[in-house]
Amino acid sequence: WGLKTLAYPILKQDRGYYYLAYVNLPASAVKDLYYFFRVTDGFLRAMIVKKVEKKVESAPKEPEVKEEQASEPEEVQENV
């Protein structure tokens, strides 16, 4: 994303570089990566999130409506 103005000052800095990276890591490596971000002076903040894959079920197909049925208005009976 590049150099951006921070939402609030962090360590007396009001601008910083934002990076976004997609990585595939084993669960054991996430803790080590976060530790690396914390101890490295070049990082003001770091956030690691897990992407959850959602299973999408296909929607049931609706029955097709014939053009003749769709164009005719329905008759309504009124009781007075």
PDB file of C-alpha atoms in Angstrom:
ATOM      1  CA  TRP A   1       0.000   0.000   0.000  1.00  0.00           C
ATOM      2  CA  GLY A   2       2.966   2.293   0.461  1.00  0.00           C
ATOM      3  CA  LEU A   3       3.620   5.368   2.585  1.00  0.00           C
ATOM      4  CA  LYS A   4       0.487   6.551   4.394  1.00  0.00           C
ATOM      5  CA  THR A   5      -0.442   8.908   7.213  1.00  0.00           C
ATOM      6  CA  LEU A   6      -1.066   6.904  10.363  1.00  0.00           C
ATOM      7  CA  ALA A   7      -4.433   7.097  12.101  1.00  0.00           C
ATOM      8  CA  TYR A   8      -2.614   8.243  15.242  1.00  0.00           C
ATOM      9  CA  PRO A   9       1.069   8.849  16.087  1.00  0.00           C
ATOM     10  CA  ILE A  10       3.058   5.739  17.023  1.00  0.00           C
ATOM     11  CA  LEU A  11       6.452   6.277  18.688  1.00  0.00           C
ATOM     12  CA  LYS A  12       6.323   9.935  17.584  1.00  0.00           C
ATOM     13  CA  GLN A  13       5.853   8.889  13.952  1.00  0.00           C
ATOM     14  CA  ASP A  14       2.870  10.185  11.990  1.00  0.00           C
ATOM     15  CA  ARG A  15       3.641   8.467   8.669  1.00  0.00           C
ATOM     16  CA  GLY A  16       4.554   4.890   7.899  1.00  0.00           C
ATOM     17  CA  TYR A  17       4.682   2.244   5.200  1.00  0.00           C
ATOM     18  CA  TYR A  18       1.809  -0.204   5.045  1.00  0.00           C
ATOM     19  CA  TYR A  19       2.467  -3.682   3.680  1.00  0.00           C
ATOM     20  CA  LEU A  20       0.066  -6.496   2.944  1.00  0.00           C
ATOM     21  CA  ALA A  21       1.367 -10.011   2.371  1.00  0.00           C
ATOM     22  CA  TYR A  22      -0.440 -13.298   1.859  1.00  0.00           C
ATOM     23  CA  VAL A  23       1.615 -16.251   3.093  1.00  0.00           C
ATOM     24  CA  ASN A  24       0.994 -19.918   3.742  1.00  0.00           C
ATOM     25  CA  LEU A  25       2.627 -20.896   7.015  1.00  0.00           C
ATOM     26  CA  PRO A  26       2.339 -23.811   9.383  1.00  0.00           C
ATOM     27  CA  ALA A  27       0.733 -22.847  12.682  1.00  0.00           C
ATOM     28  CA  SER A  28       4.051 -23.208  14.511  1.00  0.00           C
ATOM     29  CA  ALA A  29       5.707 -20.540  12.306  1.00  0.00           C
ATOM     30  CA  VAL A  30       3.126 -17.829  13.033  1.00  0.00           C
ATOM     31  CA  LYS A  31       4.426 -17.293  16.563  1.00  0.00           C
ATOM     32  CA  ASP A  32       8.006 -16.975  15.272  1.00  0.00           C
ATOM     33  CA  LEU A  33       6.954 -14.485  12.587  1.00  0.00           C
ATOM     34  CA  TYR A  34       5.105 -12.330  15.111  1.00  0.00           C
ATOM     35  CA  TYR A  35       8.140 -12.404  17.407  1.00  0.00           C
ATOM     36  CA  PHE A  36      10.322 -11.259  14.477  1.00  0.00           C
ATOM     37  CA  PHE A  37       8.019  -8.278  13.877  1.00  0.00           C
ATOM     38  CA  ARG A  38       8.108  -7.320  17.567  1.00  0.00           C
ATOM     39  CA  VAL A  39      11.908  -7.378  17.982  1.00  0.00           C
ATOM     40  CA  THR A  40      12.780  -5.728  14.655  1.00  0.00           C
ATOM     41  CA  ASP A  41      13.158  -1.953  14.980  1.00  0.00           C
ATOM     42  CA  GLY A  42      11.763  -1.225  11.504  1.00  0.00           C
ATOM     43  CA  PHE A  43       8.235  -2.335  12.407  1.00  0.00           C
ATOM     44  CA  LEU A  44       5.989   0.029  14.382  1.00  0.00           C
ATOM     45  CA  ARG A  45       3.007  -2.351  14.411  1.00  0.00           C
ATOM     46  CA  ALA A  46       2.191  -5.729  12.944  1.00  0.00           C
ATOM     47  CA  MET A  47      -1.010  -7.699  12.597  1.00  0.00           C
ATOM     48  CA  ILE A  48      -1.278 -11.325  11.574  1.00  0.00           C
ATOM     49  CA  VAL A  49      -4.705 -12.706  10.711  1.00  0.00           C
ATOM     50  CA  LYS A  50      -5.882 -16.096   9.553  1.00  0.00           C
ATOM     51  CA  LYS A  51      -7.968 -16.272   6.411  1.00  0.00           C
ATOM     52  CA  VAL A  52     -10.909 -18.602   6.891  1.00  0.00           C
ATOM     53  CA  GLU A  53     -12.167 -20.309   3.760  1.00  0.00           C
ATOM     54  CA  LYS A  54     -15.954 -20.482   3.755  1.00  0.00           C
ATOM     55  CA  LYS A  55     -17.638 -23.339   1.985  1.00  0.00           C
ATOM     56  CA  VAL A  56     -20.270 -21.948  -0.334  1.00  0.00           C
ATOM     57  CA  GLU A  57     -23.182 -24.210  -1.079  1.00  0.00           C
ATOM     58  CA  SER A  58     -24.753 -23.830  -4.461  1.00  0.00           C
ATOM     59  CA  ALA A  59     -28.210 -22.327  -4.346  1.00  0.00           C
ATOM     60  CA  PRO A  60     -31.017 -24.601  -5.514  1.00  0.00           C
ATOM     61  CA  LYS A  61     -32.146 -23.779  -8.999  1.00  0.00           C
ATOM     62  CA  GLU A  62     -35.535 -22.107  -9.238  1.00  0.00           C
ATOM     63  CA  PRO A  63     -37.963 -23.611 -11.726  1.00  0.00           C
ATOM     64  CA  GLU A  64     -38.038 -21.742 -14.981  1.00  0.00           C
ATOM     65  CA  VAL A  65     -41.140 -19.632 -15.592  1.00  0.00           C
ATOM     66  CA  LYS A  66     -42.584 -19.759 -19.075  1.00  0.00           C
ATOM     67  CA  GLU A  67     -43.040 -16.419 -20.790  1.00  0.00           C
ATOM     68  CA  GLU A  68     -46.796 -16.967 -21.188  1.00  0.00           C
ATOM     69  CA  GLN A  69     -47.292 -17.399 -17.455  1.00  0.00           C
ATOM     70  CA  ALA A  70     -45.129 -14.435 -16.541  1.00  0.00           C
ATOM     71  CA  SER A  71     -46.900 -11.962 -18.835  1.00  0.00           C
ATOM     72  CA  GLU A  72     -50.492 -12.748 -17.769  1.00  0.00           C
ATOM     73  CA  PRO A  73     -51.738 -10.896 -14.665  1.00  0.00           C
ATOM     74  CA  GLU A  74     -53.382 -12.988 -11.997  1.00  0.00           C
ATOM     75  CA  GLU A  75     -57.137 -12.645 -11.457  1.00  0.00           C
ATOM     76  CA  VAL A  76     -58.176 -11.574  -7.984  1.00  0.00           C
ATOM     77  CA  GLN A  77     -61.624 -12.341  -6.596  1.00  0.00           C
ATOM     78  CA  GLU A  78     -63.124  -9.772  -4.268  1.00  0.00           C
ATOM     79  CA  ASN A  79     -65.830 -10.618  -1.757  1.00  0.00           C
ATOM     80  CA  VAL A  80     -68.117  -7.726  -0.919  1.00  0.00           C
TER      81      VAL A  80
END
